[in-house]
PDB file of C-alpha atoms in Angstrom:
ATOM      1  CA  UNK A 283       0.000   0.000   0.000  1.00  0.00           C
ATOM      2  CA  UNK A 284       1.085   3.513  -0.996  1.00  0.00           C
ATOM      3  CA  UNK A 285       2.555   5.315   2.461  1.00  0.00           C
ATOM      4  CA  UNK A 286       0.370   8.448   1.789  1.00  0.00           C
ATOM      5  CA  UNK A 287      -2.815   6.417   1.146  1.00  0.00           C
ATOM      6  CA  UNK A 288      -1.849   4.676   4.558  1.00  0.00           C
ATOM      7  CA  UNK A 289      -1.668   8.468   5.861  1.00  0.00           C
ATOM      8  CA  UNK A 290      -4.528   9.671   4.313  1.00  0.00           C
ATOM      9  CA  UNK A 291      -6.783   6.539   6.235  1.00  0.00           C
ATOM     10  CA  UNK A 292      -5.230   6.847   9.157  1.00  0.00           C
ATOM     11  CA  UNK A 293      -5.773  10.534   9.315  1.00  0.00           C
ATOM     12  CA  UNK A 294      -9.435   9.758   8.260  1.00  0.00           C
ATOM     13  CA  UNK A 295     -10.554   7.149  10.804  1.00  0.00           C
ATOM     14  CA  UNK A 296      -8.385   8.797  13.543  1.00  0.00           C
ATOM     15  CA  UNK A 297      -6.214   5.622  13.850  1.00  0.00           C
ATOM     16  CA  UNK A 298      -2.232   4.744  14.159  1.00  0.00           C
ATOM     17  CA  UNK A 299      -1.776   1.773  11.707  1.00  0.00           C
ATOM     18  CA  UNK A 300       0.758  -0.485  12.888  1.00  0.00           C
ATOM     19  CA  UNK A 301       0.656  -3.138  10.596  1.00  0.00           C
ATOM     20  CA  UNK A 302      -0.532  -3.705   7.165  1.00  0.00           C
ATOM     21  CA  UNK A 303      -0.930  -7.191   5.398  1.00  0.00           C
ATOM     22  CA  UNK A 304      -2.050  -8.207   1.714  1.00  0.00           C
ATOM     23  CA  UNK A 305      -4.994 -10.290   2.011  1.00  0.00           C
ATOM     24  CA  UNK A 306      -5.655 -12.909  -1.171  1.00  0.00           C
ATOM     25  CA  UNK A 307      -9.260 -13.451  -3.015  1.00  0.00           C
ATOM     26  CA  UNK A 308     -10.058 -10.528  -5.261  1.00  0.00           C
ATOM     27  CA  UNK A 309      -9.215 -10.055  -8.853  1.00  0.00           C
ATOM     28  CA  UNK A 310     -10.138  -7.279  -9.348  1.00  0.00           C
ATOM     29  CA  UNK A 311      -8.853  -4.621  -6.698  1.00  0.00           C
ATOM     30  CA  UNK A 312      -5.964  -5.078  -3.893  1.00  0.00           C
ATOM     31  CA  UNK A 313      -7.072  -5.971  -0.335  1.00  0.00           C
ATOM     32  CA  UNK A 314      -5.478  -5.394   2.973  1.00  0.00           C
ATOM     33  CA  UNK A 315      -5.470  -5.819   6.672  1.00  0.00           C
ATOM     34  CA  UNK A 316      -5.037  -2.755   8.585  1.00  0.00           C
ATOM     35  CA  UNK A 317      -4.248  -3.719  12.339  1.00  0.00           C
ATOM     36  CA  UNK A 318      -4.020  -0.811  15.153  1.00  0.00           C
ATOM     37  CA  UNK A 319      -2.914  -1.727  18.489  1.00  0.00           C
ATOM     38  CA  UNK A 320      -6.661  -2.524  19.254  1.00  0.00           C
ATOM     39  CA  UNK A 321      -8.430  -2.351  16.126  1.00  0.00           C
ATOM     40  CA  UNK A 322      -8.571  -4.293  12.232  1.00  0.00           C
ATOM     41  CA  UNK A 323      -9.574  -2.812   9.203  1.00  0.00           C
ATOM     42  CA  UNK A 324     -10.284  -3.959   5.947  1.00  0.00           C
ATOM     43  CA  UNK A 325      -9.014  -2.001   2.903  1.00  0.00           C
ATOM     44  CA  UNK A 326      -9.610  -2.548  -1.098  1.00  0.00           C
ATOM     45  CA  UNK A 327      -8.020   0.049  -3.175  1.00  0.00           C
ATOM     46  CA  UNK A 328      -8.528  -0.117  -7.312  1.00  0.00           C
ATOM     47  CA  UNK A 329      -6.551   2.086  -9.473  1.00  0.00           C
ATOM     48  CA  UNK A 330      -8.799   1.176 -12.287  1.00  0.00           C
ATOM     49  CA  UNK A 331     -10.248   4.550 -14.221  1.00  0.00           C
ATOM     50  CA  UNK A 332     -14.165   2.898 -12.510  1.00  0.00           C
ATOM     51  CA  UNK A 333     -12.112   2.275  -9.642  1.00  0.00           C
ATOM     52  CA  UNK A 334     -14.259   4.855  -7.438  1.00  0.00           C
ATOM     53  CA  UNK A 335     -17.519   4.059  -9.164  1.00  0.00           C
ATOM     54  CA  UNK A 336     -17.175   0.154  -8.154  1.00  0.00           C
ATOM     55  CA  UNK A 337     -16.507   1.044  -4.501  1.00  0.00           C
ATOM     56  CA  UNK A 338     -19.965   3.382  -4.714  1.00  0.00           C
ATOM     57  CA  UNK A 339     -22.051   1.051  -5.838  1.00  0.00           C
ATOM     58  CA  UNK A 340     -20.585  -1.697  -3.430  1.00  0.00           C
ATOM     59  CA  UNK A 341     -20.912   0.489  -0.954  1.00  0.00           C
ATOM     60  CA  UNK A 342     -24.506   1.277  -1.863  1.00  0.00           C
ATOM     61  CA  UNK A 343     -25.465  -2.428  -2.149  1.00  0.00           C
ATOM     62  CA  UNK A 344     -24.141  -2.835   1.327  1.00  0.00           C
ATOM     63  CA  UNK A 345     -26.013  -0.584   3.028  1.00  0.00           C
ATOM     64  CA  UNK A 346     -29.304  -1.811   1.081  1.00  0.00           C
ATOM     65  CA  UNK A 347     -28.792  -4.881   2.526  1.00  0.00           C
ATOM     66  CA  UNK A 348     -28.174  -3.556   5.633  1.00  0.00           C
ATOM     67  CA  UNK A 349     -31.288  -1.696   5.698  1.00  0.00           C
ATOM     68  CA  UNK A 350     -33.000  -4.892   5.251  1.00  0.00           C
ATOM     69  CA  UNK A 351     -32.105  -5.802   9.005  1.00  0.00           C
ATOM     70  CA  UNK A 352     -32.160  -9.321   7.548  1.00  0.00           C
ATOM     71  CA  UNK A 353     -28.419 -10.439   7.372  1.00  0.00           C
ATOM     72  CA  UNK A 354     -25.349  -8.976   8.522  1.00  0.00           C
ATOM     73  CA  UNK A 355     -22.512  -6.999   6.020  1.00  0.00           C
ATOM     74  CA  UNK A 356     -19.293  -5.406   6.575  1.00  0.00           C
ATOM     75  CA  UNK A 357     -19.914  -1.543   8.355  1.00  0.00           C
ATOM     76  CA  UNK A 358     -18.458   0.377   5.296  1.00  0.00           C
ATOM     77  CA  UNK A 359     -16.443   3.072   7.248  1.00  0.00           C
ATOM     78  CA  UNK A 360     -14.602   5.287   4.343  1.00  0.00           C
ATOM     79  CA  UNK A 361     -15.252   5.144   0.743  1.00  0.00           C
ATOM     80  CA  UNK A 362     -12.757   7.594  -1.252  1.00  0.00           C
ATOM     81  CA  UNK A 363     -11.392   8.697  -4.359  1.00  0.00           C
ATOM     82  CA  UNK A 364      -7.486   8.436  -5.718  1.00  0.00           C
ATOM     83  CA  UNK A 365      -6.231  10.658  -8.561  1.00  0.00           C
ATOM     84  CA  UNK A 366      -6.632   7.294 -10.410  1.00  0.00           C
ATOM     85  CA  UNK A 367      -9.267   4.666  -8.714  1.00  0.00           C
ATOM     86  CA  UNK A 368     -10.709   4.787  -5.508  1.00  0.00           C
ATOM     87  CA  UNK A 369     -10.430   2.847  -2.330  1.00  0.00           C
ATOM     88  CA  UNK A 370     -12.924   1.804   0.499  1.00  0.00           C
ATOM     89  CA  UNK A 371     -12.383   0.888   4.251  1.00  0.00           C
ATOM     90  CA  UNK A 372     -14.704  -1.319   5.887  1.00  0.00           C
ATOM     91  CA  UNK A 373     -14.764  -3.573   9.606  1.00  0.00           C
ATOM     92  CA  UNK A 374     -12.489  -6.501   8.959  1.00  0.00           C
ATOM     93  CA  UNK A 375     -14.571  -9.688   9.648  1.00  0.00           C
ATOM     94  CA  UNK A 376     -12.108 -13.002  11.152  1.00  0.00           C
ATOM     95  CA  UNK A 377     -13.626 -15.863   8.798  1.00  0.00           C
ATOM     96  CA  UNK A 378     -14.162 -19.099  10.129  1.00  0.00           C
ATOM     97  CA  UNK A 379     -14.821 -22.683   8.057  1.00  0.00           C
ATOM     98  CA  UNK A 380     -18.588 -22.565   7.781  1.00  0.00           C
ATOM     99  CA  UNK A 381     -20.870 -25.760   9.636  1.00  0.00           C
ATOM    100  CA  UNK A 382     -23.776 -27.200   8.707  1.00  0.00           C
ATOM    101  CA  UNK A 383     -25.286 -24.971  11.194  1.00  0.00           C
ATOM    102  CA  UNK A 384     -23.570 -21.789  10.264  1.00  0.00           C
ATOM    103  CA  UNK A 385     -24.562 -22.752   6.458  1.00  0.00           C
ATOM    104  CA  UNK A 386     -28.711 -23.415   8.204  1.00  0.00           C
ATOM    105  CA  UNK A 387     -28.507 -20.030   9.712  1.00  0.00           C
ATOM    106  CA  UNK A 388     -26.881 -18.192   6.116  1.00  0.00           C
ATOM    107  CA  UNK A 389     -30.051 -19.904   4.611  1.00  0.00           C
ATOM    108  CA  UNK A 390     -32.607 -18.220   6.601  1.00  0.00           C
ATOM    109  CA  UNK A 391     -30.714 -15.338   7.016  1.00  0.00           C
ATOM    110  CA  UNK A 392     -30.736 -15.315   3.087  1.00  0.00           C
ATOM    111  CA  UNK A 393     -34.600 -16.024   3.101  1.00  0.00           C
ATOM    112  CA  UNK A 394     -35.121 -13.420   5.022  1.00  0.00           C
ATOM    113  CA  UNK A 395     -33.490 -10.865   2.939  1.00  0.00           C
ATOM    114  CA  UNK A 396     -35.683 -12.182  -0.448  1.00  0.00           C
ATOM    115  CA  UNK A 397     -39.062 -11.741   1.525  1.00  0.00           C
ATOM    116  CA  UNK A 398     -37.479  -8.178   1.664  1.00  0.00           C
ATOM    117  CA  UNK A 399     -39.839  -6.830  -1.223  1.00  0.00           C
ATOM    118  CA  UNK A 400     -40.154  -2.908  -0.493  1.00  0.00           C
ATOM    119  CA  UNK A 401     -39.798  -2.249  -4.334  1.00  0.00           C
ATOM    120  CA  UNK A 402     -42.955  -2.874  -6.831  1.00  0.00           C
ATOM    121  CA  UNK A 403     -40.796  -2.594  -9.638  1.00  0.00           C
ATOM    122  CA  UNK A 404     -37.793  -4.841 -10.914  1.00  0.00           C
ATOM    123  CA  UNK A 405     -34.366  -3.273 -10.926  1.00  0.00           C
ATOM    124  CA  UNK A 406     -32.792  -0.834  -8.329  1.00  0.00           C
ATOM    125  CA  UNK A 407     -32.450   2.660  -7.632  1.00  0.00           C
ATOM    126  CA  UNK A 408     -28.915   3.041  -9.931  1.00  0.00           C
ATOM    127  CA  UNK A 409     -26.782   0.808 -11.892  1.00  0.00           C
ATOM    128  CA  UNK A 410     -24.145  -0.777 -10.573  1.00  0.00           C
ATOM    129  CA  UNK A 411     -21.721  -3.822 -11.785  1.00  0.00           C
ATOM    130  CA  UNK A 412     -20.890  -7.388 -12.108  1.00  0.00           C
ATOM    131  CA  UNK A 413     -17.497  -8.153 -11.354  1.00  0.00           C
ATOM    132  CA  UNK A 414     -15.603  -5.343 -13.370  1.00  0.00           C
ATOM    133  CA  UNK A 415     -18.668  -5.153 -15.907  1.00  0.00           C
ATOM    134  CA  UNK A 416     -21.617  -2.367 -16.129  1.00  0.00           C
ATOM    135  CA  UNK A 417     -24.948  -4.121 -14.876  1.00  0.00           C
ATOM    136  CA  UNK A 418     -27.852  -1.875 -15.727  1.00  0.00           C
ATOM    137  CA  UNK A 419     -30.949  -1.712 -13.028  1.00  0.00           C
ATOM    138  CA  UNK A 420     -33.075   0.043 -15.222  1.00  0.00           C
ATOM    139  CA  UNK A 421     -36.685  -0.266 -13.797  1.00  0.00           C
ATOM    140  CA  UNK A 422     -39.301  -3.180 -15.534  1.00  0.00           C
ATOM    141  CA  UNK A 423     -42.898  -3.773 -13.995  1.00  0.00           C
ATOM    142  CA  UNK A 424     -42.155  -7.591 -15.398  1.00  0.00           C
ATOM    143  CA  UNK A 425     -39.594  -9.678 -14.571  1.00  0.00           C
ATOM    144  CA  UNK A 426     -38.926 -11.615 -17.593  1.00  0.00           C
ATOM    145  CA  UNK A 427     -38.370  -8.006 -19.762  1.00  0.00           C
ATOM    146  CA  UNK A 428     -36.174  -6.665 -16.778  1.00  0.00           C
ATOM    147  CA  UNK A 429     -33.957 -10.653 -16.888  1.00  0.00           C
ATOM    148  CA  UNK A 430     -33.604 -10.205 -21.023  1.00  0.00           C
ATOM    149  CA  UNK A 431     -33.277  -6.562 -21.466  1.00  0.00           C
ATOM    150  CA  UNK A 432     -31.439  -5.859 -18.407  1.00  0.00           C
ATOM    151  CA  UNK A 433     -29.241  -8.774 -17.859  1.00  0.00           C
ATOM    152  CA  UNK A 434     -28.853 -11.420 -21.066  1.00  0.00           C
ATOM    153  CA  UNK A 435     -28.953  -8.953 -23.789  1.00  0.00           C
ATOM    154  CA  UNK A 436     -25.957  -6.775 -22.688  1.00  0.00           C
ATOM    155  CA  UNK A 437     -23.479  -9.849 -21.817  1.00  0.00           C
ATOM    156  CA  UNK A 438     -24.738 -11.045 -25.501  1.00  0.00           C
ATOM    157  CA  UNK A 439     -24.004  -8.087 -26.910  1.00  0.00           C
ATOM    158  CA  UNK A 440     -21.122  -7.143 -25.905  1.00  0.00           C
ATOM    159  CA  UNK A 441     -20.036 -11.153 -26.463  1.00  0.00           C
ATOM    160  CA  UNK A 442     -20.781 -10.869 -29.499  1.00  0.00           C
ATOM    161  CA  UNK A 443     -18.787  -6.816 -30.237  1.00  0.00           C
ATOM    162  CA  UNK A 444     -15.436  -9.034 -28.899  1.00  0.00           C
ATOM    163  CA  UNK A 445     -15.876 -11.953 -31.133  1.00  0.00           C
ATOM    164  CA  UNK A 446     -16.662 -14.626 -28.225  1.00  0.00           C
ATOM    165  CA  UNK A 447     -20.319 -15.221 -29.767  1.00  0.00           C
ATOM    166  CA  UNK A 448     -21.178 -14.826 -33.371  1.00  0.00           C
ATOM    167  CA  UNK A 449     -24.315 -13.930 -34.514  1.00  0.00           C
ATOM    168  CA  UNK A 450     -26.018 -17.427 -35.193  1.00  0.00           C
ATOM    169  CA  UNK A 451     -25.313 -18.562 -31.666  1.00  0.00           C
ATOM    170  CA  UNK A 452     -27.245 -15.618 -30.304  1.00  0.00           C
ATOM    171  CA  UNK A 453     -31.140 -15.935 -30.428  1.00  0.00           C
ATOM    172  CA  UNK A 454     -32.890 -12.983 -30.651  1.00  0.00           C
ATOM    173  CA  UNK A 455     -34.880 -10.874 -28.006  1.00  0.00           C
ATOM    174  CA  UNK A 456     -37.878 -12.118 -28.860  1.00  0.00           C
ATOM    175  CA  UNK A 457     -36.606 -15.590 -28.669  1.00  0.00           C
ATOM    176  CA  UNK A 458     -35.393 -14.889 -25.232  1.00  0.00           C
ATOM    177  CA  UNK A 459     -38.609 -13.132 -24.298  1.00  0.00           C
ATOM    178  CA  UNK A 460     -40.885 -16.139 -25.397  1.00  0.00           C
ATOM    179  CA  UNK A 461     -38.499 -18.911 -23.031  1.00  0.00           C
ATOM    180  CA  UNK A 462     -38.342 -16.468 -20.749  1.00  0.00           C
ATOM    181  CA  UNK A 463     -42.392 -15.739 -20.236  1.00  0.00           C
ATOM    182  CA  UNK A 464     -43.132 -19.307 -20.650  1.00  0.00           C
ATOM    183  CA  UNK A 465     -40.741 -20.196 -16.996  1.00  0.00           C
ATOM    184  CA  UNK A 466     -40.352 -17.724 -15.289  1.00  0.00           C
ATOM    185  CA  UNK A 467     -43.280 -17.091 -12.750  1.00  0.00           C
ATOM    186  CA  UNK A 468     -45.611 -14.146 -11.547  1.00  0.00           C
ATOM    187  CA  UNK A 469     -43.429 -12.803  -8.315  1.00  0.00           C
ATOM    188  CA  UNK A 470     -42.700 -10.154  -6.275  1.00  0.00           C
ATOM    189  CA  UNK A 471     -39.263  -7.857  -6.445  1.00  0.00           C
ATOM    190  CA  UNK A 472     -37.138  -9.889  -3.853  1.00  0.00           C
ATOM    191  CA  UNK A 473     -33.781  -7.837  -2.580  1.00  0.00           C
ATOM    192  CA  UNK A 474     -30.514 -10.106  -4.099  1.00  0.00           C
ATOM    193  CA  UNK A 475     -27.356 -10.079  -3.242  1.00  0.00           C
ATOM    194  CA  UNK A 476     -26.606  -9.993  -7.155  1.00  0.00           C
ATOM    195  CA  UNK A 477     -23.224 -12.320  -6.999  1.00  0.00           C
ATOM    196  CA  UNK A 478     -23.558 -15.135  -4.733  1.00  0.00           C
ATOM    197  CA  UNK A 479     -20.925 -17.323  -5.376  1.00  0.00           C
ATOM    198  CA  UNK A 480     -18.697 -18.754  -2.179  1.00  0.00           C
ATOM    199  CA  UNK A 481     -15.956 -16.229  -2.089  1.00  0.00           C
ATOM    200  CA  UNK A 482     -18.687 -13.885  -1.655  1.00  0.00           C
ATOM    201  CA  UNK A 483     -20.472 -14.315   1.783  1.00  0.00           C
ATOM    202  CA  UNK A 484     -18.139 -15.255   5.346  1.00  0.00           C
ATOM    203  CA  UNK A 485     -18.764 -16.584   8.575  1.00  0.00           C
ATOM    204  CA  UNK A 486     -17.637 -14.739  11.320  1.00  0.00           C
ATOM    205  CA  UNK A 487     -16.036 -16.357  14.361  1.00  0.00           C
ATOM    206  CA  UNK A 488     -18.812 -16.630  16.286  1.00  0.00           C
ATOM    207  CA  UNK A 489     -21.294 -17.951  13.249  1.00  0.00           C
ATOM    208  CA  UNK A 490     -23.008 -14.477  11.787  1.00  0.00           C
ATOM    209  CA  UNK A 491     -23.183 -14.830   8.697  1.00  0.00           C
ATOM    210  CA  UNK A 492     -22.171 -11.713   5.946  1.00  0.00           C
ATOM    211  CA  UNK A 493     -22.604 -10.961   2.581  1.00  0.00           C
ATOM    212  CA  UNK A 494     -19.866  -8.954   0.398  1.00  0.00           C
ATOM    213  CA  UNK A 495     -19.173  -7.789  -2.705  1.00  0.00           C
ATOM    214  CA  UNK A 496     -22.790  -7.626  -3.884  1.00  0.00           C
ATOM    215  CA  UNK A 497     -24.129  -6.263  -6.885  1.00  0.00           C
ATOM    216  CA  UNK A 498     -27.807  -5.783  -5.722  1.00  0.00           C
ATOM    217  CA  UNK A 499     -30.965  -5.255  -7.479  1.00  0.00           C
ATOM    218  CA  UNK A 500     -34.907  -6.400  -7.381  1.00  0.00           C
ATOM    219  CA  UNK A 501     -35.209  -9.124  -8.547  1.00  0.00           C
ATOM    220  CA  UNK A 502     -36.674 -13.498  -8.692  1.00  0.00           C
ATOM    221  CA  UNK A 503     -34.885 -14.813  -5.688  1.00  0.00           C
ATOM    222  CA  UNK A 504     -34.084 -17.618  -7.679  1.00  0.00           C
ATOM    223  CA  UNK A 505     -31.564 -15.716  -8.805  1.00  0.00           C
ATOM    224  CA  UNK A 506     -29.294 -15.693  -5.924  1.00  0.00           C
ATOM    225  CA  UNK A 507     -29.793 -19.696  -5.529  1.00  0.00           C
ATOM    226  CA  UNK A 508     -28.681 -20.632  -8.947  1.00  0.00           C
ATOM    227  CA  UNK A 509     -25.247 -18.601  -8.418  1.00  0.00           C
ATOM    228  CA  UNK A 510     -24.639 -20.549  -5.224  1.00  0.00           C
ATOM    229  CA  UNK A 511     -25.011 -23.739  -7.681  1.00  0.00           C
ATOM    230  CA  UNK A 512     -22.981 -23.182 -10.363  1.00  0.00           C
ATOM    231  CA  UNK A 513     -19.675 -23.482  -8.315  1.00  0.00           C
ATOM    232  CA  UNK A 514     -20.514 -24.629  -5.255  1.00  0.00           C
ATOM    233  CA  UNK A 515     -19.631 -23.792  -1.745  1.00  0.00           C
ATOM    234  CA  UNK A 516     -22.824 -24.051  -0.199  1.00  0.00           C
ATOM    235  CA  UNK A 517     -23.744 -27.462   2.466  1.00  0.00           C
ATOM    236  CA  UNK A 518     -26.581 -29.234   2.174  1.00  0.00           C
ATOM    237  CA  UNK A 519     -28.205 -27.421   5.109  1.00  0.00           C
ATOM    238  CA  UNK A 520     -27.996 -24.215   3.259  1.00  0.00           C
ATOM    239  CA  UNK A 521     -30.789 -24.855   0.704  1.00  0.00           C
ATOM    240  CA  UNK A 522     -32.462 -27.360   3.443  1.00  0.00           C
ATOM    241  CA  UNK A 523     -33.303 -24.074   5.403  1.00  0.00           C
ATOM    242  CA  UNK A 524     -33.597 -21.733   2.523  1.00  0.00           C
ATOM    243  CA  UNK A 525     -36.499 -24.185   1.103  1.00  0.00           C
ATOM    244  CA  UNK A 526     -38.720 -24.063   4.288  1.00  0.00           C
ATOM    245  CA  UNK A 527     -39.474 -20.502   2.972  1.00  0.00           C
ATOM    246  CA  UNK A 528     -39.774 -20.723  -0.539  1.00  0.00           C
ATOM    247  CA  UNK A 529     -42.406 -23.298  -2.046  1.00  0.00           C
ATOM    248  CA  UNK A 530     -41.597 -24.425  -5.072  1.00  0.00           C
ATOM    249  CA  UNK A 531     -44.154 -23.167  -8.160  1.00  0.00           C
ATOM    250  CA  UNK A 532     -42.441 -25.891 -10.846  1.00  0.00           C
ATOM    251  CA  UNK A 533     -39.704 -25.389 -13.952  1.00  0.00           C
ATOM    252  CA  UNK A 534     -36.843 -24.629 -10.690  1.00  0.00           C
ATOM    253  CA  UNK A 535     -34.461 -26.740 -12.914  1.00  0.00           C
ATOM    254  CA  UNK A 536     -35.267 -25.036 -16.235  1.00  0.00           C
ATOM    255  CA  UNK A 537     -35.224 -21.314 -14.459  1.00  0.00           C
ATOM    256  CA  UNK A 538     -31.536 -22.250 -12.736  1.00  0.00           C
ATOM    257  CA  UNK A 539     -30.196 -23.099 -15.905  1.00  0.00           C
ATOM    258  CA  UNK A 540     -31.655 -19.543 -17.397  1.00  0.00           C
ATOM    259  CA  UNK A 541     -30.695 -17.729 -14.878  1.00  0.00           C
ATOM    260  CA  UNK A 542     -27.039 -19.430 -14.544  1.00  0.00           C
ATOM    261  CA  UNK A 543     -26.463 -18.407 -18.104  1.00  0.00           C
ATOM    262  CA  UNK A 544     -25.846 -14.669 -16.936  1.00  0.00           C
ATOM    263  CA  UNK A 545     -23.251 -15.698 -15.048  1.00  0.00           C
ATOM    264  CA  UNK A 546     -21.573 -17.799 -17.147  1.00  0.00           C
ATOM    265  CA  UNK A 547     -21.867 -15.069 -19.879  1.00  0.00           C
ATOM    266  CA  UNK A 548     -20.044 -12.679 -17.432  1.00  0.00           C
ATOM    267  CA  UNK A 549     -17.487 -14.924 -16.948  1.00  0.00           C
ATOM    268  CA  UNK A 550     -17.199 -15.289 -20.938  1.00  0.00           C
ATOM    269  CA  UNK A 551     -17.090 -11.932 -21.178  1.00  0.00           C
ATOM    270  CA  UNK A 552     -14.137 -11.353 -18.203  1.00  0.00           C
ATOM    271  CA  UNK A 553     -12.161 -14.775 -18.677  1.00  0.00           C
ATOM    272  CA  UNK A 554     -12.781 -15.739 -21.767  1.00  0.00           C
ATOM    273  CA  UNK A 555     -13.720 -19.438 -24.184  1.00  0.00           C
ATOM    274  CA  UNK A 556     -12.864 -21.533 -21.217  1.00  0.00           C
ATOM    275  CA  UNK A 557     -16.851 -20.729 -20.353  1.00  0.00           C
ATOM    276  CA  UNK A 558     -18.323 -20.793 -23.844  1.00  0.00           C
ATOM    277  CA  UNK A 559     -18.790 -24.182 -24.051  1.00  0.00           C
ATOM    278  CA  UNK A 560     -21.309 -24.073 -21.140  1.00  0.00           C
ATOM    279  CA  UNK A 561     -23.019 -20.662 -22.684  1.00  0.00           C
ATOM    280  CA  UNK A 562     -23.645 -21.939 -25.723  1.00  0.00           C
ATOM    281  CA  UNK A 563     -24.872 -25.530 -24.380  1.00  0.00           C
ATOM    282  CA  UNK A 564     -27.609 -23.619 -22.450  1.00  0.00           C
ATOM    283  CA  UNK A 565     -28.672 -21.498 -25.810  1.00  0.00           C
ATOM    284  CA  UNK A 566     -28.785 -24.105 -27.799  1.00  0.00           C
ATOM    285  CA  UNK A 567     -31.302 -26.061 -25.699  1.00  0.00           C
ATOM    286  CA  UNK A 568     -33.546 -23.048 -24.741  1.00  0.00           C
ATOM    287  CA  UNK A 569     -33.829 -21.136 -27.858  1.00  0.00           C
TER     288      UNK A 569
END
């Protein structure tokens, strides 16, 4: 870390930082451990020219979750701008390895936040992103035109602008609105945590669970469950927990597999043909 960024945070949270250690995870920004003689911080700094405008809108999807009073999330204490990126300080939570218990508790914790339905409307008060990628949260009364107009078009799109999808693997909107009207099912705007994969949520020493690095929005909860499937991470007790909430309305399967396919275009789009395989296995049997 830069000495005069260490300065400038200390300076801001009234602090002597005594130690600072690189922590391992992200790929997209740096992260450290800030340690005072009583205190630890953590601290991700990008240098990116978005750099600022990803640590807004995490910080923004924080506290929307936090507002929830459903499940727990970092305190964001400082949220700044560089000459080049930005950088945000927030409570530094000591991860345990989850239990089947801990994972029962994240479930209904995680419930809890999709029965958070303030919002009539699909989509969120400002855009925000998806790993290093724009996500648009433009508003939709239904859900299906908010999933294909807000979510698979763009990663299509712009798959298809850097050559990773021509244009006969990509069906057209009206394709993806007919599949998509057909599944999905009449519900209500549930709060998601937008990116729920396993690097994304910790259990704290003493079992709380938290949720980071979101990229919120209204939307089918569904949404947040087929993430935690598509690499894994979650124990059986999880979804065991989850499911006492939720019952099922029929075409789960064929929905997870629809709503996977955003993420694996994402990752198309930010790691390239290793994930194409699976994209184009999913178009090809929907539309």
């Amino acid at each position: 870390m830069d000495k005069h960024l260490k300065e400038h945070i200390a300076y801001l949270l009234c602090v002597n930082i005594e130690r600072i250690q690189s922590v391992s995870g992200g790929d997209i920004s740096e992260a450290y451990l800030l340690e005072t003689e009583t205190e630890r911080f953590f601290c991700k700094i990008n240098y990116g020219e978005n750099g600022y405008e990803l640590f807004k809108a995490e910080k923004l999807g924080l506290e929307a979750i936090a507002q929830s009073k459903t499940i727990g999330v970092p305190k964001i204490l400082l949220c700044g701008s560089l000459e080049k990126g930005g950088f945000l300080v927030m409570d530094y939570i000591e991860p345990k390895r989850p239990t089947e218990t801990d994972f029962e508790l994240l479930g209904h914790q995680l419930a809890a936040l999709h029965h958070h339905t303030t919002q009539k409307e699909f989509g969120f008060s400002t855009d925000n992103f998806i790993g290093k990628l724009n996500q648009s949260n433009s508003n939709h009364m239904q859900w299906a035109e908010f999933y294909v107009q807000e979510r698979l078009m763009p990663q299509l799109q712009l798959a298809k602008e850097t050559g990773k999808l021509n244009d006969g693997e990509i069906p057209s909107e009206n394709q993806l609105l007919t599949t998509c009207k057909n599944l999905f099912p009449n519900t209500k705007p549930s709060l998601l945590h937008g990116d729920l994969w396993s690097g994304n949520y910790l259990i704290s020493q003493n079992g709380t669970p938290y949720l980071i690095d979101p990229a919120v929005y209204y939307g089918h909860h569904e949404v947040d469950l087929a993430m935690t499937r598509l690499f894994g991470g979650f124990g059986p007790s999880f979804y065991s927990a989850y499911q006492e909430h939720f019952r099922p309305v029929g075409h789960e399967n064929e929905r997870n597999d629809l709503y996977q396919l955003y993420y694996l275009l994402v990752h198309l789009n930010l790691f390239g043909h290793s994930y194409k395989a699976s994209v184009t296995e999913i178009l090809q049997r929907y539309f």
